[in-house]
Coordinates of C-alpha atoms in Angstrom, one line a residue:
F1 CA -0.8 -6.8 -12.6
C2 CA 1.5 -5.1 -10.2
W3 CA 4.8 -3.2 -10.2
G4 CA 7.0 -1.1 -7.8
L5 CA 9.0 -2.0 -4.8
S6 CA 8.7 -5.6 -3.8
D7 CA 9.8 -5.5 -0.1
D8 CA 8.3 -8.2 2.1
G9 CA 6.7 -9.9 -0.9
R10 CA 4.0 -7.2 -1.4
L11 CA 4.0 -7.7 -5.2
G12 CA 3.4 -11.4 -4.9
L13 CA 6.4 -12.3 -7.0
S14 CA 9.1 -15.0 -6.6
A15 CA 12.7 -14.4 -5.7
A16 CA 15.0 -12.5 -8.1
N17 CA 15.9 -14.1 -11.4
D18 CA 18.6 -12.5 -13.5
S19 CA 17.7 -14.0 -16.8
G20 CA 16.5 -10.5 -18.0
G21 CA 13.3 -11.9 -19.6
P22 CA 9.8 -12.4 -18.4
Q23 CA 9.8 -13.9 -14.9
S24 CA 7.6 -16.6 -13.4
A25 CA 5.1 -15.2 -10.8
P26 CA 4.0 -18.3 -8.8
S27 CA 0.5 -17.9 -7.3
S28 CA -2.6 -19.9 -6.5
G29 CA -4.1 -18.8 -9.8
G30 CA -0.9 -19.2 -11.9
G31 CA 0.3 -16.6 -14.4
D32 CA 3.5 -15.0 -15.7
C33 CA 5.0 -11.6 -15.5
V34 CA 4.6 -9.5 -18.7
G35 CA 6.4 -6.5 -20.0
D36 CA 10.0 -5.2 -19.8
V37 CA 11.5 -6.5 -16.5
T38 CA 15.1 -6.2 -17.6
Q39 CA 17.7 -5.0 -15.1
Q40 CA 17.5 -1.4 -16.5
S41 CA 13.8 -1.1 -15.7
G42 CA 13.8 -3.1 -12.5
M43 CA 14.3 -6.8 -11.8
V44 CA 11.7 -9.0 -10.3
G45 CA 12.5 -10.0 -6.7
D46 CA 12.5 -9.2 -3.0
G47 CA 13.4 -5.6 -2.3
I48 CA 13.9 -4.7 -6.0
V49 CA 11.9 -2.2 -7.9
V50 CA 9.8 -3.8 -10.7
G51 CA 9.5 -1.3 -13.5
A52 CA 6.8 -2.9 -15.6
P53 CA 3.4 -4.5 -14.8
C54 CA 3.6 -8.1 -13.8
Q55 CA 0.7 -10.5 -13.7
V56 CA 0.3 -12.0 -10.3
L57 CA -3.0 -13.9 -10.5
A58 CA -4.3 -15.2 -13.8
Q59 CA -8.0 -15.7 -13.1
G60 CA -10.8 -16.1 -10.6
V61 CA -10.2 -12.9 -8.7
V62 CA -13.3 -10.7 -8.1
Q63 CA -11.9 -8.0 -5.7
V64 CA -8.5 -6.8 -4.5
A65 CA -7.2 -4.5 -1.8
A66 CA -3.8 -2.9 -1.0
G67 CA -2.3 -1.2 2.1
A68 CA 0.9 -2.2 3.8
H69 CA 0.3 -5.6 2.1
S70 CA -2.0 -7.0 -0.6
A71 CA -5.1 -9.2 -0.7
A72 CA -7.5 -10.7 -3.1
V73 CA -10.9 -12.4 -3.0
T74 CA -11.6 -15.2 -5.5
A75 CA -14.9 -16.2 -7.0
E76 CA -15.0 -19.2 -4.7
G77 CA -14.8 -17.0 -1.6
Q78 CA -11.2 -17.6 -0.8
L79 CA -8.9 -15.0 0.7
L80 CA -5.4 -14.7 -0.8
V81 CA -2.8 -12.5 0.9
W82 CA 0.8 -11.6 0.3
G83 CA 3.4 -9.4 1.9
T84 CA 2.0 -10.3 5.4
L85 CA 1.9 -13.0 8.0
L86 CA -0.9 -15.6 8.0
A87 CA -3.2 -15.7 10.9
G88 CA -4.0 -18.9 12.7
V89 CA -1.2 -20.8 11.0
A90 CA 1.5 -21.6 13.6
E91 CA 4.0 -22.6 11.0
A92 CA 3.8 -19.3 9.2
R93 CA 4.8 -17.5 12.4
A94 CA 7.5 -19.9 13.6
G95 CA 11.1 -18.9 13.5
D96 CA 12.0 -16.6 10.6
A97 CA 9.3 -17.6 8.2
G98 CA 8.4 -14.0 7.6
P99 CA 5.6 -12.7 5.4
T100 CA 4.2 -14.6 2.5
R101 CA 5.9 -13.6 -0.8
T102 CA 3.4 -14.9 -3.2
P103 CA -0.5 -15.0 -3.1
T104 CA -1.3 -17.6 -0.3
E105 CA -4.7 -18.7 0.9
Q106 CA -5.5 -17.3 4.4
P107 CA -7.7 -19.8 6.2
L108 CA -11.1 -18.3 7.2
P109 CA -14.1 -19.4 9.2
C110 CA -16.3 -18.0 6.5
S111 CA -16.6 -17.5 2.8
A112 CA -15.2 -14.1 1.8
A113 CA -17.3 -11.5 -0.2
S114 CA -14.8 -8.6 0.0
V115 CA -11.6 -7.5 1.7
A116 CA -9.9 -4.3 2.8
V117 CA -6.4 -3.9 4.3
G118 CA -4.7 -1.2 6.3
R119 CA -1.3 -0.9 8.1
G120 CA -0.9 -4.6 8.6
T121 CA -4.6 -5.2 9.3
T122 CA -6.8 -7.4 7.1
A123 CA -10.6 -7.0 7.2
V124 CA -13.0 -9.4 5.5
V125 CA -16.8 -9.1 4.9
S126 CA -18.2 -12.6 4.7
V127 CA -21.0 -13.7 2.4
D128 CA -23.3 -13.7 5.4
S129 CA -22.4 -10.0 6.1
R130 CA -20.3 -10.4 9.1
L131 CA -16.9 -8.7 9.6
W132 CA -13.7 -10.6 10.4
M133 CA -10.3 -9.0 11.1
Y134 CA -6.8 -9.8 12.2
G135 CA -3.5 -8.1 12.5
P136 CA -2.0 -5.2 14.6
N137 CA -4.4 -3.9 17.2
D138 CA -2.3 -1.3 19.0
T139 CA -5.0 1.4 18.5
H140 CA -7.9 -1.1 18.6
Q141 CA -8.2 -0.9 14.8
C142 CA -9.3 -4.5 14.8
G143 CA -11.8 -3.9 17.7
G144 CA -11.8 -5.1 21.3
E145 CA -10.0 -4.0 24.4
T146 CA -6.7 -5.8 23.8
V147 CA -3.8 -3.8 22.2
H148 CA -2.0 -7.0 21.3
E149 CA -1.8 -8.3 17.7
L150 CA -4.7 -10.5 16.8
L151 CA -3.2 -13.7 15.6
Q152 CA -6.5 -15.4 14.9
V153 CA -9.2 -14.2 12.4
T154 CA -11.7 -12.7 14.8
C155 CA -15.3 -11.5 14.3
V156 CA -16.0 -7.9 15.1
P157 CA -19.3 -7.5 16.9
L158 CA -21.6 -5.1 15.0
P159 CA -25.4 -4.7 15.6
L160 CA -26.3 -4.9 11.9
P161 CA -25.2 -6.9 8.8
V162 CA -22.1 -5.3 7.2
L163 CA -21.9 -4.5 3.5
Q164 CA -18.5 -2.7 3.3
V165 CA -15.4 -2.2 5.3
S166 CA -12.5 0.3 4.9
C167 CA -9.2 0.4 6.8
G168 CA -7.1 3.5 7.5
E169 CA -3.6 3.8 8.9
A170 CA -4.9 3.0 12.4
H171 CA -8.7 3.0 12.3
T172 CA -11.5 1.1 10.6
L173 CA -14.9 2.0 9.1
A174 CA -17.8 -0.3 8.4
R175 CA -21.0 0.4 6.5
A176 CA -24.1 -1.5 7.6
C177 CA -27.1 -2.7 5.5
D178 CA -29.2 0.3 6.5
G179 CA -26.5 2.8 5.5
S180 CA -25.3 3.6 9.0
V181 CA -21.5 3.9 9.5
F182 CA -19.5 2.6 12.4
A183 CA -15.9 3.6 13.3
W184 CA -13.3 2.4 15.8
G185 CA -9.6 2.7 16.4
C186 CA -7.3 5.7 16.6
D187 CA -8.7 9.2 17.2
Q188 CA -12.3 8.3 16.4
G189 CA -15.1 10.4 17.7
P190 CA -15.8 13.2 20.2
E191 CA -15.4 10.8 23.1
V192 CA -11.6 10.6 22.5
F193 CA -11.1 14.3 21.4
D194 CA -9.6 17.1 23.5
K195 CA -11.9 20.0 22.6
L196 CA -9.7 22.5 24.5
L197 CA -6.5 21.7 22.6
Q198 CA -8.4 20.9 19.4
R199 CA -6.6 17.6 18.9
P200 CA -7.0 13.9 19.8
A201 CA -6.7 13.1 23.5
P202 CA -3.4 11.5 24.7
V203 CA -5.1 8.1 24.5
G204 CA -7.5 8.8 21.7
H205 CA -8.6 5.3 20.8
Q206 CA -12.1 3.9 20.3
P207 CA -11.9 0.1 21.2
S208 CA -15.4 -0.8 20.0
P209 CA -17.4 0.2 17.0
R210 CA -19.5 3.4 17.5
R211 CA -22.2 4.7 15.2
V212 CA -21.0 7.8 13.3
R213 CA -23.5 10.7 13.5
L214 CA -24.7 11.1 9.9
S215 CA -28.0 12.6 8.9
L216 CA -28.2 10.5 5.7
A217 CA -27.6 6.8 4.9
A218 CA -24.2 6.2 3.4
S219 CA -23.7 4.5 0.1
D220 CA -19.9 4.4 0.2
I221 CA -17.1 4.9 2.8
Q222 CA -13.4 5.3 2.7
A223 CA -10.8 5.5 5.5
G224 CA -7.7 7.5 4.8
G225 CA -4.6 7.7 6.8
Y226 CA -6.2 9.5 9.8
H227 CA -9.4 10.9 8.2
S228 CA -12.6 9.4 7.0
M229 CA -15.2 9.9 4.2
A230 CA -18.8 8.9 3.7
L231 CA -20.9 9.4 0.6
C232 CA -24.5 10.0 1.3
D233 CA -27.1 10.7 -1.3
G234 CA -24.6 12.3 -3.6
K235 CA -23.1 14.4 -0.8
L236 CA -19.7 13.9 0.6
F237 CA -19.0 14.1 4.3
T238 CA -15.5 14.1 5.8
W239 CA -14.0 14.1 9.3
G240 CA -10.8 13.4 11.2
D241 CA -7.3 14.9 10.6
G242 CA -7.4 17.9 8.3
G243 CA -3.8 19.0 8.8
M244 CA -3.0 18.9 5.1
G245 CA -6.4 20.1 3.9
Q246 CA -7.5 16.6 3.1
L247 CA -11.0 17.1 4.5
G248 CA -11.9 19.8 1.9
H249 CA -13.2 22.3 4.4
G250 CA -10.6 25.0 3.9
P251 CA -9.2 25.3 7.5
T252 CA -6.6 22.7 8.3
E253 CA -7.9 21.5 11.6
W254 CA -9.4 18.3 13.1
Q255 CA -13.1 17.7 12.5
V256 CA -14.6 15.5 15.1
E257 CA -18.0 14.9 13.5
P258 CA -18.8 14.4 9.8
R259 CA -19.1 17.7 7.9
L260 CA -20.4 18.3 4.5
V261 CA -17.8 19.3 1.9
E262 CA -19.4 22.5 0.8
G263 CA -17.0 23.0 -2.1
L264 CA -18.8 20.2 -3.9
E265 CA -22.2 21.9 -3.5
G266 CA -24.2 21.4 -6.7
V267 CA -22.1 18.5 -7.7
I268 CA -23.5 14.9 -7.4
V269 CA -20.6 12.8 -6.2
Q270 CA -20.6 9.2 -7.2

């Protein structure tokens, strides 16, 4: 179910219907909108606020992800996306086709196990534990030296099988089978940090995955807007932009390397 602003098809719903009752929500899995979607609470349609939960996919979904667009993985290993352009499908990018407005299968060279999305980027962990990405690459968030948008689903070279991926505003994290964490993209790591000014260097982008310096194996990772988190043996480590106190270390400054959140000492984080 989904609700809210439906710009660019991010809710996966069809065009506006002024009948005032439940609206059809076409998708690969079928299903209808449910709840009060009258004009007072928000009509279903492009650019309109939907004020009640609406069913987008009826069955077969095992995992979902939301960022600037939406994605879902089915039990059959298919990737469904909406609110974004398709990769590797010329017709989808021709003329004014625009983003998909209902859940649409994204062709993949693999069977998907899980998905994460960021600011236009889509990252898929395949059933054979490889990482595939496409979308904007202006800060190398999809990996590689090019800063042009990746129009094809591309494999990100990592030295170990991948279990988890998380996408931030302009960077990406991956967790490998041994608990090691890799990061790439905007403002990632001491190599791209200006220690004198205590802020990212003018061109602070990490084009290829680098191993994050953690003393423990990670069991979970999360990429925020411009900061990162890793859960290791019940302990939480954070790094990146702390300008709003989001790192949990007290001072609102950049943290180049992972640092234990001491305020959670004695608490087992799950």
